[in-house]
Short mmCIF file of C-alpha atoms and ligand atoms in Angstrom, two decimals:
data_model
loop_
_atom_site.label_atom_id
_atom_site.label_comp_id
_atom_site.label_asym_id
_atom_site.label_seq_id
_atom_site.Cartn_x
_atom_site.Cartn_y
_atom_site.Cartn_z
CA MET A 1 -10.91 -3.22 -9.98
CA HIS A 2 -10.25 0.45 -9.88
CA GLU A 3 -8.95 0.52 -6.32
CA THR A 4 -5.81 -1.20 -7.64
CA ASP A 5 -5.11 1.58 -10.13
CA MET A 6 -5.90 4.24 -7.58
CA THR A 7 -3.50 2.68 -5.15
CA LYS A 8 -0.77 2.67 -7.80
CA ALA A 9 -1.31 6.37 -8.43
CA LEU A 10 -1.34 7.02 -4.71
CA ILE A 11 1.96 5.22 -4.16
CA VAL A 12 3.58 7.09 -7.07
CA THR A 13 2.50 10.39 -5.51
CA ILE A 14 3.92 9.45 -2.12
CA GLN A 15 7.10 8.13 -3.73
CA ASP A 16 7.67 11.44 -5.55
CA TRP A 17 7.34 13.28 -2.28
CA TRP A 18 9.51 10.80 -0.40
CA ASP A 19 12.27 10.91 -3.02
CA ALA A 20 12.45 14.68 -2.56
CA GLN A 21 13.03 14.37 1.19
CA PRO A 22 16.75 14.42 2.05
CA GLU A 23 16.26 12.47 5.30
CA ARG A 24 14.06 9.72 3.79
CA PRO A 25 11.63 9.54 6.70
CA ILE A 26 9.79 6.38 7.68
CA ILE A 27 6.15 6.81 6.77
CA GLN A 28 3.93 5.38 9.47
CA LYS A 29 0.51 6.50 8.40
CA VAL A 30 -1.03 7.78 5.22
CA HIS A 31 -4.16 9.82 5.85
CA LEU A 32 -6.50 9.81 2.90
CA ILE A 33 -9.65 11.74 2.18
CA VAL A 34 -12.11 9.68 0.20
CA GLY A 35 -15.48 11.03 -0.90
CA THR A 36 -18.33 8.54 -0.79
CA PHE A 37 -19.27 9.53 -4.35
CA THR A 38 -15.99 8.17 -5.71
CA CYS A 39 -17.46 4.69 -5.11
CA VAL A 40 -14.14 3.59 -3.69
CA GLU A 41 -14.47 0.79 -1.19
CA PRO A 42 -12.26 1.64 1.80
CA ALA A 43 -11.70 -2.04 2.54
CA SER A 44 -10.59 -2.73 -1.04
CA LEU A 45 -8.32 0.28 -0.97
CA GLU A 46 -6.74 -0.85 2.28
CA PHE A 47 -6.20 -4.30 0.89
CA ALA A 48 -4.68 -3.04 -2.37
CA PHE A 49 -2.43 -0.70 -0.42
CA GLU A 50 -1.18 -3.46 1.83
CA VAL A 51 -0.43 -5.77 -1.09
CA GLN A 52 1.26 -3.13 -3.24
CA THR A 53 3.43 -1.66 -0.51
CA GLN A 54 4.95 -4.95 0.61
CA GLY A 55 8.70 -4.79 0.36
CA THR A 56 8.67 -1.11 -0.61
CA PHE A 57 9.54 2.00 1.35
CA LEU A 58 5.90 2.02 2.45
CA ASP A 59 5.94 -1.49 3.89
CA GLY A 60 4.11 -1.42 7.22
CA ALA A 61 2.56 1.99 6.69
CA GLU A 62 -1.03 2.21 7.73
CA LEU A 63 -3.74 3.68 5.54
CA VAL A 64 -6.18 5.88 7.42
CA ILE A 65 -9.26 6.71 5.40
CA LYS A 66 -11.56 9.60 6.15
CA ASP A 67 -14.94 9.46 4.45
CA ILE A 68 -16.39 12.64 3.07
CA PRO A 69 -20.15 12.43 2.56
CA LEU A 70 -21.83 13.40 -0.66
CA VAL A 71 -23.27 16.89 -0.43
CA ALA A 72 -25.06 18.55 -3.32
CA HIS A 73 -26.45 22.03 -3.73
CA CYS A 74 -29.90 22.76 -5.13
CA HIS A 75 -30.03 26.03 -7.04
CA THR A 76 -33.80 26.11 -6.93
CA CYS A 77 -34.04 25.79 -3.15
CA ARG A 78 -30.65 27.43 -2.56
CA SER A 79 -29.81 24.76 -0.02
CA ASP A 80 -27.44 21.86 0.43
CA TYR A 81 -28.63 18.30 0.76
CA SER A 82 -27.10 14.90 1.09
CA PRO A 83 -28.65 12.36 -1.25
CA ASP A 84 -28.56 8.66 -0.49
CA LEU A 85 -26.06 6.76 -2.55
CA GLY A 86 -27.59 4.57 -5.21
CA SER A 87 -30.93 6.34 -5.16
CA GLN A 88 -32.03 8.87 -7.72
CA TYR A 89 -29.81 11.83 -7.30
CA ALA A 90 -32.27 14.64 -6.91
CA CYS A 91 -33.19 17.34 -4.43
CA PRO A 92 -35.45 15.88 -1.71
CA THR A 93 -37.43 19.12 -1.53
CA CYS A 94 -38.16 20.06 -5.14
CA ASN A 95 -36.90 16.99 -7.02
CA SER A 96 -34.52 18.97 -9.23
CA PRO A 97 -31.80 16.73 -10.64
CA MET A 98 -28.52 16.89 -8.82
CA GLU A 99 -26.18 19.12 -10.77
CA ASP A 100 -23.87 20.79 -8.33
CA ILE A 101 -21.79 18.53 -6.14
CA ARG A 102 -20.18 20.34 -3.26
CA SER A 103 -18.29 17.44 -1.75
CA GLY A 104 -18.02 13.68 -1.98
CA ARG A 105 -15.77 13.38 -5.04
CA GLU A 106 -12.51 13.93 -3.22
CA LEU A 107 -9.74 11.42 -3.39
CA LYS A 108 -6.55 12.85 -2.05
CA ILE A 109 -3.82 12.56 0.49
CA ASP A 110 -4.64 14.55 3.58
CA ARG A 111 -1.28 14.18 5.31
CA LEU A 112 1.49 11.73 6.05
CA GLU A 113 2.73 10.77 9.49
CA CYS A 114 6.45 10.20 9.46
CA VAL A 115 9.34 9.63 11.80
CA THR A 116 12.89 10.44 10.88
CA ALA A 117 14.98 7.33 10.42
ZN1 ZN B 201 -34.45 21.77 -4.46
#
């Protein structure tokens, strides 16, 4: 289940940041940007996050996931389109194969909401 590994990486990233903060703030919310093309299930990610943060400095923090739709660019038509997930990834106008993904592969921390302890 790759959400588990992603969550581990996510927590390590937050921990690195948190360790560098002199005041050790309490993290209330973790805002994430998740592209739909990453095939990450938000529900699985939330579950993994909750399990893995129990008893840690992130215990009780809420994961807020923002979906970014898949957008591709067709060089033939010079236009952007948004293919349906799971279908053939091709331009709906000229049927060129999808080769240039503009968004939808993001998986990153947008921002953290903290209060000072
Ligand atoms: Zn096209």
